[in-house]
PDB file of C-alpha atoms and ligand atoms in Angstrom:
ATOM      1  CA  MET A 758      21.981  -4.443  18.407  1.00 93.00           C
ATOM      2  CA  GLU A 759      22.082  -4.221  14.669  1.00 96.00           C
ATOM      3  CA  LEU A 760      22.382  -6.896  12.012  1.00 98.00           C
ATOM      4  CA  LYS A 761      23.020  -5.314   8.660  1.00 98.00           C
ATOM      5  CA  LEU A 762      22.949  -6.937   5.231  1.00 98.00           C
ATOM      6  CA  THR A 763      24.619  -4.975   2.461  1.00 98.00           C
ATOM      7  CA  ASP A 764      24.195  -5.897  -1.198  1.00 98.00           C
ATOM      8  CA  LEU A 765      23.919  -9.515  -0.066  1.00 98.00           C
ATOM      9  CA  THR A 766      23.937 -11.923  -2.994  1.00 98.00           C
ATOM     10  CA  LYS A 767      24.275 -15.691  -3.325  1.00 98.00           C
ATOM     11  CA  LYS A 768      24.644 -17.259  -6.729  1.00 98.00           C
ATOM     12  CA  PHE A 769      24.476 -20.926  -7.626  1.00 98.00           C
ATOM     13  CA  GLY A 770      26.090 -20.900 -11.063  1.00 97.00           C
ATOM     14  CA  ASN A 771      24.418 -18.051 -12.907  1.00 96.00           C
ATOM     15  CA  PHE A 772      21.282 -18.213 -10.792  1.00 97.00           C
ATOM     16  CA  SER A 773      20.880 -15.674  -7.979  1.00 98.00           C
ATOM     17  CA  ALA A 774      19.070 -17.393  -5.089  1.00 98.00           C
ATOM     18  CA  VAL A 775      19.598 -14.222  -3.004  1.00 98.00           C
ATOM     19  CA  ASP A 776      19.780 -11.103  -5.096  1.00 98.00           C
ATOM     20  CA  HIS A 777      21.354  -7.848  -3.820  1.00 98.00           C
ATOM     21  CA  ILE A 778      19.550  -7.597  -0.475  1.00 98.00           C
ATOM     22  CA  ASN A 779      19.996  -4.510   1.701  1.00 98.00           C
ATOM     23  CA  LEU A 780      18.381  -4.850   5.098  1.00 97.00           C
ATOM     24  CA  THR A 781      18.899  -3.752   8.691  1.00 97.00           C
ATOM     25  CA  MET A 782      17.377  -5.716  11.572  1.00 97.00           C
ATOM     26  CA  ARG A 783      17.248  -4.911  15.287  1.00 95.00           C
ATOM     27  CA  ASN A 784      15.539  -6.575  18.267  1.00 94.00           C
ATOM     28  CA  GLY A 785      12.068  -7.901  17.530  1.00 93.00           C
ATOM     29  CA  VAL A 786      10.377 -10.610  15.497  1.00 95.00           C
ATOM     30  CA  TYR A 787      10.899 -10.527  11.741  1.00 97.00           C
ATOM     31  CA  GLY A 788       8.748 -12.733   9.546  1.00 96.00           C
ATOM     32  CA  LEU A 789      10.243 -13.780   6.240  1.00 97.00           C
ATOM     33  CA  LEU A 790       7.360 -14.669   3.962  1.00 95.00           C
ATOM     34  CA  GLY A 791       7.759 -16.147   0.503  1.00 93.00           C
ATOM     35  CA  VAL A 792       6.779 -19.085  -1.690  1.00 91.00           C
ATOM     36  CA  ASN A 793       8.925 -22.195  -2.249  1.00 92.00           C
ATOM     37  CA  GLY A 794      12.254 -21.298  -3.831  1.00 95.00           C
ATOM     38  CA  ALA A 795      12.106 -17.586  -2.917  1.00 96.00           C
ATOM     39  CA  GLY A 796      15.539 -17.823  -1.269  1.00 98.00           C
ATOM     40  CA  LYS A 797      14.551 -17.845   2.422  1.00 97.00           C
ATOM     41  CA  THR A 798      16.727 -20.791   3.458  1.00 97.00           C
ATOM     42  CA  THR A 799      19.692 -19.533   1.433  1.00 98.00           C
ATOM     43  CA  LEU A 800      19.440 -16.138   3.131  1.00 98.00           C
ATOM     44  CA  MET A 801      19.228 -17.757   6.562  1.00 98.00           C
ATOM     45  CA  ARG A 802      22.178 -20.043   5.892  1.00 97.00           C
ATOM     46  CA  MET A 803      24.276 -16.974   5.113  1.00 98.00           C
ATOM     47  CA  LEU A 804      23.101 -15.316   8.328  1.00 98.00           C
ATOM     48  CA  CYS A 805      24.273 -18.439  10.161  1.00 97.00           C
ATOM     49  CA  THR A 806      27.692 -18.353   8.373  1.00 97.00           C
ATOM     50  CA  LEU A 807      27.013 -21.807   6.910  1.00 96.00           C
ATOM     51  CA  ILE A 808      27.480 -20.547   3.363  1.00 97.00           C
ATOM     52  CA  LYS A 809      29.381 -17.518   2.113  1.00 97.00           C
ATOM     53  CA  PRO A 810      27.843 -14.754   0.057  1.00 98.00           C
ATOM     54  CA  THR A 811      28.958 -14.425  -3.566  1.00 98.00           C
ATOM     55  CA  GLN A 812      28.800 -10.674  -3.115  1.00 98.00           C
ATOM     56  CA  GLY A 813      28.034  -8.222  -0.322  1.00 98.00           C
ATOM     57  CA  HIS A 814      28.428  -8.694   3.415  1.00 97.00           C
ATOM     58  CA  ILE A 815      26.703  -9.029   6.775  1.00 98.00           C
ATOM     59  CA  THR A 816      27.722  -7.063   9.865  1.00 98.00           C
ATOM     60  CA  TYR A 817      26.740  -7.425  13.514  1.00 98.00           C
ATOM     61  CA  ASN A 818      27.110  -4.088  15.323  1.00 97.00           C
ATOM     62  CA  GLY A 819      29.431  -2.984  12.523  1.00 97.00           C
ATOM     63  CA  LYS A 820      31.649  -6.083  12.537  1.00 98.00           C
ATOM     64  CA  ASN A 821      31.753  -8.569   9.686  1.00 98.00           C
ATOM     65  CA  ILE A 822      30.133 -11.785  10.962  1.00 98.00           C
ATOM     66  CA  TYR A 823      32.545 -14.037   9.054  1.00 96.00           C
ATOM     67  CA  GLU A 824      35.481 -12.272  10.694  1.00 96.00           C
ATOM     68  CA  MET A 825      33.815 -12.485  14.122  1.00 97.00           C
ATOM     69  CA  ASP A 826      33.632 -16.254  13.518  1.00 93.00           C
ATOM     70  CA  SER A 827      32.921 -18.141  16.772  1.00 92.00           C
ATOM     71  CA  ALA A 828      32.226 -14.899  18.660  1.00 95.00           C
ATOM     72  CA  TYR A 829      29.300 -14.417  16.282  1.00 96.00           C
ATOM     73  CA  ARG A 830      28.157 -18.031  16.427  1.00 93.00           C
ATOM     74  CA  ASN A 831      28.037 -17.803  20.220  1.00 93.00           C
ATOM     75  CA  LEU A 832      25.349 -15.160  19.769  1.00 95.00           C
ATOM     76  CA  LEU A 833      23.378 -17.298  17.357  1.00 96.00           C
ATOM     77  CA  GLY A 834      20.638 -19.919  17.657  1.00 95.00           C
ATOM     78  CA  TYR A 835      19.430 -21.764  14.560  1.00 95.00           C
ATOM     79  CA  LEU A 836      16.618 -24.167  13.807  1.00 94.00           C
ATOM     80  CA  PRO A 837      17.241 -25.514  10.293  1.00 94.00           C
ATOM     81  CA  GLN A 838      14.311 -26.290   7.985  1.00 90.00           C
ATOM     82  CA  GLU A 839      15.256 -29.956   8.071  1.00 85.00           C
ATOM     83  CA  PHE A 840      16.706 -30.396  11.491  1.00 79.00           C
ATOM     84  CA  GLY A 841      18.402 -33.604  12.368  1.00 79.00           C
ATOM     85  CA  PHE A 842      17.613 -35.071  15.742  1.00 81.00           C
ATOM     86  CA  TYR A 843      18.768 -38.208  17.401  1.00 86.00           C
ATOM     87  CA  PRO A 844      15.808 -40.596  17.473  1.00 90.00           C
ATOM     88  CA  GLU A 845      16.936 -42.756  20.370  1.00 94.00           C
ATOM     89  CA  PHE A 846      17.872 -39.834  22.632  1.00 96.00           C
ATOM     90  CA  THR A 847      15.404 -38.588  25.209  1.00 97.00           C
ATOM     91  CA  VAL A 848      14.513 -34.899  24.918  1.00 97.00           C
ATOM     92  CA  GLN A 849      16.694 -34.144  27.920  1.00 97.00           C
ATOM     93  CA  ASP A 850      19.700 -36.121  26.659  1.00 96.00           C
ATOM     94  CA  TYR A 851      19.339 -34.587  23.208  1.00 96.00           C
ATOM     95  CA  LEU A 852      19.516 -31.073  24.657  1.00 96.00           C
ATOM     96  CA  LEU A 853      22.442 -31.955  26.930  1.00 96.00           C
ATOM     97  CA  TYR A 854      24.240 -33.450  23.942  1.00 95.00           C
ATOM     98  CA  ILE A 855      23.725 -30.334  21.786  1.00 93.00           C
ATOM     99  CA  ALA A 856      24.828 -28.195  24.751  1.00 94.00           C
ATOM    100  CA  SER A 857      28.087 -30.152  24.956  1.00 94.00           C
ATOM    101  CA  ILE A 858      28.682 -29.657  21.218  1.00 90.00           C
ATOM    102  CA  LYS A 859      28.117 -25.953  21.733  1.00 89.00           C
ATOM    103  CA  GLY A 860      30.722 -25.984  24.485  1.00 90.00           C
ATOM    104  CA  ILE A 861      28.335 -25.060  27.283  1.00 92.00           C
ATOM    105  CA  ARG A 862      29.670 -26.098  30.724  1.00 94.00           C
ATOM    106  CA  PRO A 863      27.818 -29.180  32.109  1.00 94.00           C
ATOM    107  CA  VAL A 864      26.528 -27.377  35.220  1.00 95.00           C
ATOM    108  CA  VAL A 865      25.138 -24.530  33.139  1.00 95.00           C
ATOM    109  CA  ALA A 866      23.817 -26.955  30.505  1.00 96.00           C
ATOM    110  CA  LYS A 867      21.854 -28.950  33.078  1.00 96.00           C
ATOM    111  CA  LYS A 868      20.168 -25.863  34.489  1.00 96.00           C
ATOM    112  CA  ARG A 869      19.492 -24.356  31.083  1.00 95.00           C
ATOM    113  CA  THR A 870      18.090 -27.638  29.698  1.00 96.00           C
ATOM    114  CA  LYS A 871      15.664 -27.885  32.598  1.00 95.00           C
ATOM    115  CA  GLU A 872      14.485 -24.287  32.139  1.00 93.00           C
ATOM    116  CA  LEU A 873      14.057 -24.678  28.385  1.00 93.00           C
ATOM    117  CA  ILE A 874      12.193 -27.972  28.606  1.00 95.00           C
ATOM    118  CA  HIS A 875       9.686 -26.157  30.820  1.00 91.00           C
ATOM    119  CA  GLY A 876       9.765 -23.051  28.662  1.00 87.00           C
ATOM    120  CA  VAL A 877       8.805 -24.862  25.473  1.00 88.00           C
ATOM    121  CA  GLY A 878       6.165 -26.959  27.238  1.00 88.00           C
ATOM    122  CA  LEU A 879       7.939 -30.327  27.086  1.00 94.00           C
ATOM    123  CA  ALA A 880       8.229 -30.992  30.829  1.00 94.00           C
ATOM    124  CA  LYS A 881       6.075 -34.126  30.649  1.00 96.00           C
ATOM    125  CA  ALA A 882       8.022 -35.418  27.653  1.00 96.00           C
ATOM    126  CA  ALA A 883      11.530 -34.777  29.043  1.00 97.00           C
ATOM    127  CA  ASN A 884      12.290 -38.480  29.333  1.00 97.00           C
ATOM    128  CA  ARG A 885      10.586 -39.586  26.136  1.00 97.00           C
ATOM    129  CA  LYS A 886      12.653 -40.608  23.140  1.00 97.00           C
ATOM    130  CA  MET A 887      12.797 -38.020  20.367  1.00 95.00           C
ATOM    131  CA  ARG A 888      11.351 -40.473  17.812  1.00 94.00           C
ATOM    132  CA  THR A 889       8.152 -40.841  19.839  1.00 95.00           C
ATOM    133  CA  LEU A 890       7.350 -37.104  19.812  1.00 93.00           C
ATOM    134  CA  SER A 891       4.719 -35.497  17.578  1.00 89.00           C
ATOM    135  CA  GLY A 892       5.867 -33.118  14.835  1.00 85.00           C
ATOM    136  CA  GLY A 893       5.044 -30.086  16.966  1.00 85.00           C
ATOM    137  CA  MET A 894       6.859 -31.471  19.995  1.00 90.00           C
ATOM    138  CA  LYS A 895       9.954 -32.144  17.864  1.00 91.00           C
ATOM    139  CA  ARG A 896       9.882 -28.556  16.594  1.00 89.00           C
ATOM    140  CA  ARG A 897       9.658 -27.317  20.176  1.00 90.00           C
ATOM    141  CA  ALA A 898      12.661 -29.484  21.081  1.00 93.00           C
ATOM    142  CA  GLY A 899      14.343 -27.900  18.032  1.00 93.00           C
ATOM    143  CA  ILE A 900      13.591 -24.419  19.313  1.00 91.00           C
ATOM    144  CA  ALA A 901      14.908 -25.414  22.760  1.00 94.00           C
ATOM    145  CA  GLN A 902      18.236 -26.565  21.238  1.00 95.00           C
ATOM    146  CA  ALA A 903      18.511 -23.262  19.339  1.00 94.00           C
ATOM    147  CA  MET A 904      17.947 -21.387  22.636  1.00 93.00           C
ATOM    148  CA  LEU A 905      20.575 -23.269  24.682  1.00 94.00           C
ATOM    149  CA  ASN A 906      23.192 -20.524  24.456  1.00 93.00           C
ATOM    150  CA  ASP A 907      20.609 -17.772  25.123  1.00 92.00           C
ATOM    151  CA  PRO A 908      21.213 -16.348  21.627  1.00 95.00           C
ATOM    152  CA  LYS A 909      20.866 -12.683  20.753  1.00 96.00           C
ATOM    153  CA  ILE A 910      19.897 -13.771  17.236  1.00 97.00           C
ATOM    154  CA  LEU A 911      17.458 -16.629  16.827  1.00 96.00           C
ATOM    155  CA  ILE A 912      16.910 -17.936  13.301  1.00 97.00           C
ATOM    156  CA  LEU A 913      14.038 -20.340  12.747  1.00 95.00           C
ATOM    157  CA  ASP A 914      13.531 -21.797   9.269  1.00 95.00           C
ATOM    158  CA  GLU A 915       9.885 -22.847   8.786  1.00 93.00           C
ATOM    159  CA  PRO A 916       9.351 -23.539  12.482  1.00 90.00           C
ATOM    160  CA  THR A 917       5.594 -23.996  12.079  1.00 87.00           C
ATOM    161  CA  ALA A 918       5.707 -26.550   9.241  1.00 83.00           C
ATOM    162  CA  GLY A 919       3.362 -29.414  10.037  1.00 76.00           C
ATOM    163  CA  LEU A 920       1.940 -27.974  13.240  1.00 81.00           C
ATOM    164  CA  ASP A 921      -1.743 -28.434  14.088  1.00 83.00           C
ATOM    165  CA  PRO A 922      -3.835 -25.379  15.057  1.00 85.00           C
ATOM    166  CA  ASN A 923      -3.290 -25.858  18.801  1.00 85.00           C
ATOM    167  CA  GLU A 924       0.430 -26.241  18.346  1.00 82.00           C
ATOM    168  CA  ARG A 925       0.487 -23.120  16.144  1.00 84.00           C
ATOM    169  CA  ILE A 926      -1.078 -21.077  18.936  1.00 85.00           C
ATOM    170  CA  ARG A 927       1.331 -22.495  21.488  1.00 83.00           C
ATOM    171  CA  PHE A 928       4.199 -21.722  19.142  1.00 84.00           C
ATOM    172  CA  ARG A 929       3.106 -18.097  18.665  1.00 85.00           C
ATOM    173  CA  ASN A 930       2.984 -17.601  22.412  1.00 86.00           C
ATOM    174  CA  LEU A 931       6.384 -19.207  22.801  1.00 85.00           C
ATOM    175  CA  ILE A 932       7.937 -16.913  20.192  1.00 88.00           C
ATOM    176  CA  SER A 933       6.528 -13.774  21.749  1.00 86.00           C
ATOM    177  CA  GLU A 934       7.963 -14.885  25.108  1.00 84.00           C
ATOM    178  CA  LEU A 935      11.361 -15.618  23.539  1.00 84.00           C
ATOM    179  CA  SER A 936      11.514 -12.437  21.500  1.00 87.00           C
ATOM    180  CA  GLU A 937      12.288 -10.030  24.322  1.00 84.00           C
ATOM    181  CA  GLU A 938      15.760  -8.588  24.056  1.00 87.00           C
ATOM    182  CA  ARG A 939      16.603 -10.525  20.917  1.00 94.00           C
ATOM    183  CA  LEU A 940      16.228 -10.622  17.187  1.00 96.00           C
ATOM    184  CA  VAL A 941      14.058 -13.483  15.964  1.00 96.00           C
ATOM    185  CA  LEU A 942      13.932 -14.147  12.233  1.00 97.00           C
ATOM    186  CA  LEU A 943      11.490 -16.811  11.159  1.00 96.00           C
ATOM    187  CA  SER A 944      10.524 -17.989   7.705  1.00 95.00           C
ATOM    188  CA  THR A 945       7.243 -19.415   6.545  1.00 89.00           C
ATOM    189  CA  HIS A 946       4.904 -19.501   3.582  1.00 83.00           C
ATOM    190  CA  ILE A 947       1.890 -19.543   5.902  1.00 84.00           C
ATOM    191  CA  VAL A 948       0.430 -16.066   6.084  1.00 88.00           C
ATOM    192  CA  SER A 949      -1.461 -16.450   9.358  1.00 85.00           C
ATOM    193  CA  ASP A 950       1.691 -17.460  11.245  1.00 84.00           C
ATOM    194  CA  ILE A 951       3.355 -14.199  10.322  1.00 87.00           C
ATOM    195  CA  GLU A 952       0.323 -12.012  10.898  1.00 86.00           C
ATOM    196  CA  TYR A 953       0.202 -12.729  14.603  1.00 83.00           C
ATOM    197  CA  ILE A 954       3.821 -12.960  15.639  1.00 87.00           C
ATOM    198  CA  ALA A 955       5.999 -10.749  13.493  1.00 91.00           C
ATOM    199  CA  ASN A 956       6.453  -7.032  14.227  1.00 91.00           C
ATOM    200  CA  ASP A 957       8.144  -6.648  10.915  1.00 96.00           C
ATOM    201  CA  ILE A 958       7.226  -8.545   7.782  1.00 96.00           C
ATOM    202  CA  LEU A 959       9.670  -9.185   4.945  1.00 97.00           C
ATOM    203  CA  LEU A 960       8.141 -10.317   1.668  1.00 96.00           C
ATOM    204  CA  MET A 961      10.702 -12.288  -0.320  1.00 97.00           C
ATOM    205  CA  LYS A 962      10.354 -13.101  -3.993  1.00 96.00           C
ATOM    206  CA  ASP A 963      12.949 -14.370  -6.482  1.00 96.00           C
ATOM    207  CA  GLY A 964      15.817 -13.648  -4.096  1.00 98.00           C
ATOM    208  CA  LYS A 965      14.728 -10.080  -3.334  1.00 98.00           C
ATOM    209  CA  ILE A 966      12.964  -8.449  -0.398  1.00 97.00           C
ATOM    210  CA  ILE A 967      10.125  -6.823  -2.310  1.00 96.00           C
ATOM    211  CA  ARG A 968       8.351  -5.269   0.696  1.00 95.00           C
ATOM    212  CA  GLN A 969       9.248  -4.658   4.315  1.00 96.00           C
ATOM    213  CA  GLY A 970       7.254  -3.165   7.148  1.00 96.00           C
ATOM    214  CA  THR A 971       4.651  -3.657   9.842  1.00 95.00           C
ATOM    215  CA  LEU A 972       1.479  -5.552   9.039  1.00 94.00           C
ATOM    216  CA  ASP A 973      -0.424  -2.266   8.647  1.00 95.00           C
ATOM    217  CA  ALA A 974       2.253  -0.752   6.414  1.00 96.00           C
ATOM    218  CA  ILE A 975       2.399  -3.832   4.183  1.00 95.00           C
ATOM    219  CA  ILE A 976      -1.369  -3.875   3.875  1.00 94.00           C
ATOM    220  CA  ALA A 977      -1.425  -0.149   3.123  1.00 94.00           C
ATOM    221  CA  SER A 978       1.148  -0.692   0.349  1.00 92.00           C
ATOM    222  CA  MET A 979      -1.298  -2.914  -1.549  1.00 92.00           C
ATOM    223  CA  PRO A 980      -1.778  -1.204  -4.920  1.00 92.00           C
ATOM    224  CA  GLU A 981      -4.962  -3.039  -5.899  1.00 93.00           C
ATOM    225  CA  THR A 982      -8.425  -3.006  -4.322  1.00 95.00           C
ATOM    226  CA  VAL A 983     -10.108  -5.970  -2.674  1.00 96.00           C
ATOM    227  CA  TRP A 984     -13.784  -6.452  -3.523  1.00 97.00           C
ATOM    228  CA  ILE A 985     -16.579  -8.598  -2.205  1.00 96.00           C
ATOM    229  CA  CYS A 986     -19.216  -9.507  -4.747  1.00 95.00           C
ATOM    230  CA  HIS A 987     -21.919 -12.078  -5.313  1.00 93.00           C
ATOM    231  CA  ALA A 988     -22.213 -14.236  -8.397  1.00 91.00           C
ATOM    232  CA  GLU A 989     -24.410 -17.020  -9.717  1.00 90.00           C
ATOM    233  CA  LYS A 990     -22.771 -20.414  -9.323  1.00 86.00           C
ATOM    234  CA  GLN A 991     -22.388 -20.814 -13.096  1.00 87.00           C
ATOM    235  CA  GLN A 992     -20.536 -17.467 -13.285  1.00 88.00           C
ATOM    236  CA  VAL A 993     -17.876 -18.569 -10.811  1.00 89.00           C
ATOM    237  CA  SER A 994     -15.514 -20.374 -13.187  1.00 88.00           C
ATOM    238  CA  SER A 995     -15.346 -17.426 -15.582  1.00 89.00           C
ATOM    239  CA  MET A 996     -14.738 -15.052 -12.647  1.00 89.00           C
ATOM    240  CA  ILE A 997     -11.822 -17.267 -11.562  1.00 89.00           C
ATOM    241  CA  GLU A 998     -10.439 -17.160 -15.085  1.00 89.00           C
ATOM    242  CA  ASN A 999     -10.677 -13.398 -15.357  1.00 90.00           C
ATOM    243  CA  TYR A1000      -9.857 -12.232 -11.856  1.00 91.00           C
ATOM    244  CA  ARG A1001      -7.568 -13.002  -8.995  1.00 92.00           C
ATOM    245  CA  VAL A1002      -9.945 -14.611  -6.518  1.00 92.00           C
ATOM    246  CA  SER A1003      -8.680 -14.795  -2.956  1.00 91.00           C
ATOM    247  CA  ASN A1004     -11.690 -16.566  -1.459  1.00 91.00           C
ATOM    248  CA  ILE A1005     -15.024 -18.131  -2.365  1.00 92.00           C
ATOM    249  CA  LYS A1006     -17.917 -18.836  -0.035  1.00 92.00           C
ATOM    250  CA  ALA A1007     -20.771 -20.945  -1.373  1.00 89.00           C
ATOM    251  CA  GLU A1008     -24.270 -19.703  -0.478  1.00 85.00           C
ATOM    252  CA  ASN A1009     -27.083 -21.935  -1.810  1.00 83.00           C
ATOM    253  CA  ASP A1010     -27.187 -21.152  -5.562  1.00 83.00           C
ATOM    254  CA  HIS A1011     -24.926 -18.118  -5.154  1.00 90.00           C
ATOM    255  CA  ALA A1012     -21.313 -17.618  -4.220  1.00 93.00           C
ATOM    256  CA  GLU A1013     -19.584 -14.784  -2.417  1.00 94.00           C
ATOM    257  CA  LEU A1014     -16.282 -13.971  -4.059  1.00 94.00           C
ATOM    258  CA  ARG A1015     -13.348 -12.035  -2.696  1.00 95.00           C
ATOM    259  CA  ILE A1016     -11.553 -10.501  -5.644  1.00 95.00           C
ATOM    260  CA  ILE A1017      -8.286  -8.579  -5.979  1.00 95.00           C
ATOM    261  CA  SER A1018      -8.525  -6.144  -8.879  1.00 93.00           C
ATOM    262  CA  SER A1019      -7.755  -2.544  -9.821  1.00 92.00           C
ATOM    263  CA  GLU A1020     -11.166  -2.334 -11.495  1.00 93.00           C
ATOM    264  CA  LYS A1021     -14.608  -3.043 -10.092  1.00 94.00           C
ATOM    265  CA  PRO A1022     -15.271  -6.667 -11.138  1.00 93.00           C
ATOM    266  CA  LEU A1023     -19.093  -6.511 -11.006  1.00 92.00           C
ATOM    267  CA  PRO A1024     -21.460  -3.500 -10.749  1.00 93.00           C
ATOM    268  CA  GLU A1025     -22.566  -4.329  -7.182  1.00 93.00           C
ATOM    269  CA  ALA A1026     -19.069  -5.210  -5.895  1.00 95.00           C
ATOM    270  CA  THR A1027     -18.095  -3.444  -2.662  1.00 97.00           C
ATOM    271  CA  PRO A1028     -14.525  -2.568  -1.680  1.00 97.00           C
ATOM    272  CA  VAL A1029     -13.234  -4.053   1.599  1.00 97.00           C
ATOM    273  CA  GLN A1030     -10.129  -3.723   3.747  1.00 95.00           C
ATOM    274  CA  PRO A1031      -7.311  -5.978   2.397  1.00 95.00           C
ATOM    275  CA  THR A1032      -5.740  -8.628   4.614  1.00 94.00           C
ATOM    276  CA  LEU A1033      -2.175  -9.913   4.505  1.00 93.00           C
ATOM    277  CA  GLU A1034      -3.486 -12.931   2.561  1.00 92.00           C
ATOM    278  CA  ASP A1035      -4.778 -10.599  -0.144  1.00 94.00           C
ATOM    279  CA  VAL A1036      -1.424  -8.829  -0.281  1.00 94.00           C
ATOM    280  CA  PHE A1037       0.340 -12.181  -0.490  1.00 92.00           C
ATOM    281  CA  LEU A1038      -1.912 -13.233  -3.342  1.00 91.00           C
ATOM    282  CA  HIS A1039      -1.330  -9.931  -5.107  1.00 92.00           C
ATOM    283  CA  TYR A1040       2.442 -10.409  -5.062  1.00 91.00           C
ATOM    284  CA  PHE A1041       2.706 -14.176  -5.329  1.00 88.00           C
ATOM    285  CA  GLY A1042      -0.327 -14.988  -7.461  1.00 80.00           C
ATOM    286  CA  GLU A1043      -1.357 -18.564  -7.975  1.00 61.00           C
ATOM    287  CA  LYS A1044       1.565 -19.876  -6.001  1.00 34.00           C
ATOM    288  CA  ALA A1045      -0.018 -18.668  -2.746  1.00 36.00           C
ATOM    289  CA  GLY A1046       0.397 -21.978  -0.894  1.00 40.00           C
ATOM    290  CA  ASP A1047      -2.170 -22.082   1.894  1.00 40.00           C
ATOM    291  CA  ASN A1048      -4.837 -19.773   0.534  1.00 42.00           C
ATOM    292  CA  HIS A1049      -5.583 -21.570  -2.694  1.00 41.00           C
ATOM    293  CA  VAL A1050      -9.300 -22.238  -2.840  1.00 42.00           C
ATOM    294  CA  GLU A1051     -11.231 -24.972  -4.573  1.00 37.00           C
ATOM    295  CA  PHE A1052     -14.847 -24.641  -5.511  1.00 37.00           C
TER     296      PHE A1052
HETATM  297  N1  ATP B 594      23.034 -25.686  -3.017  1.00 59.96           N
HETATM  298  C1  ATP B 594      22.277 -25.254  -4.032  1.00 59.96           C
HETATM  299  N2  ATP B 594      22.652 -25.422  -5.314  1.00 59.96           N
HETATM  300  C2  ATP B 594      21.893 -24.970  -6.340  1.00 59.96           C
HETATM  301  N3  ATP B 594      20.734 -24.321  -6.184  1.00 59.96           N
HETATM  302  C3  ATP B 594      20.304 -24.107  -4.928  1.00 59.96           C
HETATM  303  C4  ATP B 594      21.042 -24.566  -3.793  1.00 59.96           C
HETATM  304  N4  ATP B 594      20.361 -24.198  -2.675  1.00 59.96           N
HETATM  305  C5  ATP B 594      19.252 -23.561  -3.105  1.00 59.96           C
HETATM  306  N5  ATP B 594      19.213 -23.510  -4.445  1.00 59.96           N
HETATM  307  C6  ATP B 594      18.174 -22.855  -5.261  1.00 59.96           C
HETATM  308  O1  ATP B 594      17.998 -21.537  -4.778  1.00 59.96           O
HETATM  309  C7  ATP B 594      16.617 -21.193  -4.772  1.00 59.96           C
HETATM  310  C8  ATP B 594      16.204 -20.756  -3.393  1.00 59.96           C
HETATM  311  O2  ATP B 594      16.212 -21.896  -2.534  1.00 59.96           O
HETATM  312  P1  ATP B 594      15.860 -21.770  -1.002  1.00 59.96           P
HETATM  313  O3  ATP B 594      15.984 -23.140  -0.426  1.00 59.96           O
HETATM  314  O4  ATP B 594      16.674 -20.699  -0.405  1.00 59.96           O
HETATM  315  O5  ATP B 594      14.343 -21.318  -1.078  1.00 59.96           O
HETATM  316  P2  ATP B 594      13.249 -21.219   0.088  1.00 59.96           P
HETATM  317  O6  ATP B 594      12.622 -19.889  -0.027  1.00 59.96           O
HETATM  318  O7  ATP B 594      13.856 -21.609   1.373  1.00 59.96           O
HETATM  319  O8  ATP B 594      12.180 -22.322  -0.377  1.00 59.96           O
HETATM  320  P3  ATP B 594      11.248 -23.314   0.531  1.00 59.96           P
HETATM  321  O9  ATP B 594      10.046 -22.492   0.907  1.00 59.96           O
HETATM  322  O10 ATP B 594      10.889 -24.399  -0.448  1.00 59.96           O
HETATM  323  O11 ATP B 594      12.043 -23.803   1.671  1.00 59.96           O
HETATM  324  C9  ATP B 594      15.872 -22.407  -5.307  1.00 59.96           C
HETATM  325  O12 ATP B 594      15.618 -22.210  -6.673  1.00 59.96           O
HETATM  326  C10 ATP B 594      16.837 -23.548  -5.092  1.00 59.96           C
HETATM  327  O13 ATP B 594      16.646 -24.545  -6.035  1.00 59.96           O
HETATM  328 MG1   MG B 595      13.469 -23.035   2.745  1.00 59.96          MG
END
């Protein structure tokens, strides 16, 4: 299986939300990581044939997905970033309803719904109304609806938004179970979600894929060094002004700083192995959503 993006571009007026992307994806979990406005949703909407590219094309096993039309959509499962659900429906009725929209035969739909409700860990909530579910449970119902047709391509836009730590772990396990024999593309701006689930990481910035590879490869591509050093508390604000600080730990009257810099920031600074968070900070700077630190 091969999903290939060639010179893929989407313009809104003169602005390129997706800018000349060339990318080939096969089975496995791909993590699309980028800050707000990077173009993640726009890219995904094109992959779901919801919007048309301004330029370039997408092929599935060599065939244009827009020409494949419903044959392609039958292979596709999609969880939109803002997914509409039906508040008064029970989880089970909601899934059966979506199955009917997707044209799945009632007998098959019933069986599949039952399996998926168990699969995503909603067995106890099957008869609860959608509006009474927690955020994480709703997302899991959303993933179940995307899985109804046993898609070969599963596209999940910010599936972990608003999940608590327990739900995040459950979600990661669920994705690794679902990822066998299919392509899963998920977007997030939360580094730790990508680190554990994606085999392949795509860093997206200003409509472009600026880096692609395994976690190790992405980390190895980091051009700057990460340093740990200790500073007096009163030095901290000037260090923040002068360097890219990825973390600060307070220690009595001292602070331990984690700094991303090509040069040694302080004489006793020691180089350490970068993490994906450091790489993210290197490329995305101050906008690095979840790893901004206050002192
Ligand atoms: N229909 C539209 N018309 C005009 N501009 C749009 C439209 N859709 C998206 N954009 C712009 O394209 C850019 C990329 O938006 P997109 O929603 O793809 O980003 P994103 O990476 O998904 O961001 P987020 O993390 O906030 O979800 C943004 O600058 C956005 O304002
Ligand atoms: Mg988005």
